[in-house]
Coordinates of C-alpha atoms in Angstrom, one line a residue:
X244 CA 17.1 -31.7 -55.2
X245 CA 14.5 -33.0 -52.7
X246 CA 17.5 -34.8 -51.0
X247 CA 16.9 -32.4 -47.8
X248 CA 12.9 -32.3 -47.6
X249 CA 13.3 -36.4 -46.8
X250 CA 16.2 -35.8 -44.4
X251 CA 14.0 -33.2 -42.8
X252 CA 11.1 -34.9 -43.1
X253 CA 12.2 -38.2 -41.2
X254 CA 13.4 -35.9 -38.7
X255 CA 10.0 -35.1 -37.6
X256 CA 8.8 -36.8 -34.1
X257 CA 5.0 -37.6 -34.9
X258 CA 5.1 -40.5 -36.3
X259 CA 1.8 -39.9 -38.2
X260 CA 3.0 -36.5 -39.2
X261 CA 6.4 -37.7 -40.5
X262 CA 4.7 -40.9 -42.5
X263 CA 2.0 -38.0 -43.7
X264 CA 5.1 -35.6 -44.9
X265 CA 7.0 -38.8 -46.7
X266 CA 4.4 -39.9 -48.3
X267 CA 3.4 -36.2 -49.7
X268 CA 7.5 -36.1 -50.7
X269 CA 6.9 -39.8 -52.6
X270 CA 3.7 -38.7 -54.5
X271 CA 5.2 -35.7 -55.9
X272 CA 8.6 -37.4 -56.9
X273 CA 8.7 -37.0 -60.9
X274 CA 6.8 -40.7 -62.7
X275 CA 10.0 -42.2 -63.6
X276 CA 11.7 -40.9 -59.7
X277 CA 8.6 -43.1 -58.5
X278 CA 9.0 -46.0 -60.2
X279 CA 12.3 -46.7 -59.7
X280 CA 11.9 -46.3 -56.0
X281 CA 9.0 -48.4 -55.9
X282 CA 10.4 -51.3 -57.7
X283 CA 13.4 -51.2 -55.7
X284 CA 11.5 -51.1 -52.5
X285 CA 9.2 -54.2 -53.5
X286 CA 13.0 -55.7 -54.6
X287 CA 14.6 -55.2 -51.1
X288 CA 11.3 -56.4 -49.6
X289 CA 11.1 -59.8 -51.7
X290 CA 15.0 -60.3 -49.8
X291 CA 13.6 -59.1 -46.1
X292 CA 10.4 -61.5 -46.7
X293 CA 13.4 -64.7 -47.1
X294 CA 15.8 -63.2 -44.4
X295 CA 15.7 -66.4 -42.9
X296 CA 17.6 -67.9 -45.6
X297 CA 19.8 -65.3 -46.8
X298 CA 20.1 -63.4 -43.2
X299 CA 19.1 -59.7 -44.6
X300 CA 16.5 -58.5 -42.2
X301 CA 15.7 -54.9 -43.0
X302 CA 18.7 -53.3 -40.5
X303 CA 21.4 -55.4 -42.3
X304 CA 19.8 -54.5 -45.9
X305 CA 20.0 -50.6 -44.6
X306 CA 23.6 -51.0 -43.1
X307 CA 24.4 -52.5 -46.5
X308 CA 22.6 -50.1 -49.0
X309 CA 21.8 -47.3 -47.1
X310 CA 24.9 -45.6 -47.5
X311 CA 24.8 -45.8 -51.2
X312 CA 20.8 -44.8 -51.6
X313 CA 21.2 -42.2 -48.9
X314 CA 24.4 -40.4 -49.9
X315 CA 24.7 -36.9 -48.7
X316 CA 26.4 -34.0 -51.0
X317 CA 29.3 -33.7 -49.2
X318 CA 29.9 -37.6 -49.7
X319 CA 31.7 -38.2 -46.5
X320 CA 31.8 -41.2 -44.1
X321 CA 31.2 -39.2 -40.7
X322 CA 27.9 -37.6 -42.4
X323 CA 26.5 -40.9 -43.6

């Protein structure tokens, strides 16, 4: 249900304002919302931080998972 308010809230130009906004969106996600997001962002960073191994730098881990963690409702390819 907050699906939009991060859409939206990346959308903003300031770049302080937008980081201020996401952050405020994170906070209030519900405890178990949280933690899951947390631990997989520390898991996708643990692969950035050996991309020169394994060759996922954070834009080929979003081309890969970012159309699976950032689905919109009407689930179509043109939209994602």
């Amino acid at each position: 249900d907050k699906y939009n308010d991060f859409i939206e809230a990346n959308r903003i130009e300031d770049a302080s304002e937008r980081m201020r906004t996401l952050r405020k969106l994170i906070r209030d996600l519900p405890g178990h919302y949280y933690e899951t997001l947390k631990f997989l962002v520390g898991h996708l960073k643990t692969i950035a931080d050996h991309s020169e191994k394994n060759k996922m730098e954070p834009r080929n881990l979003a081309l890969v998972f970012g159309p699976t963690l950032v689905r919109t409702s009407e689930d179509n390819m043109t939209d994602m």
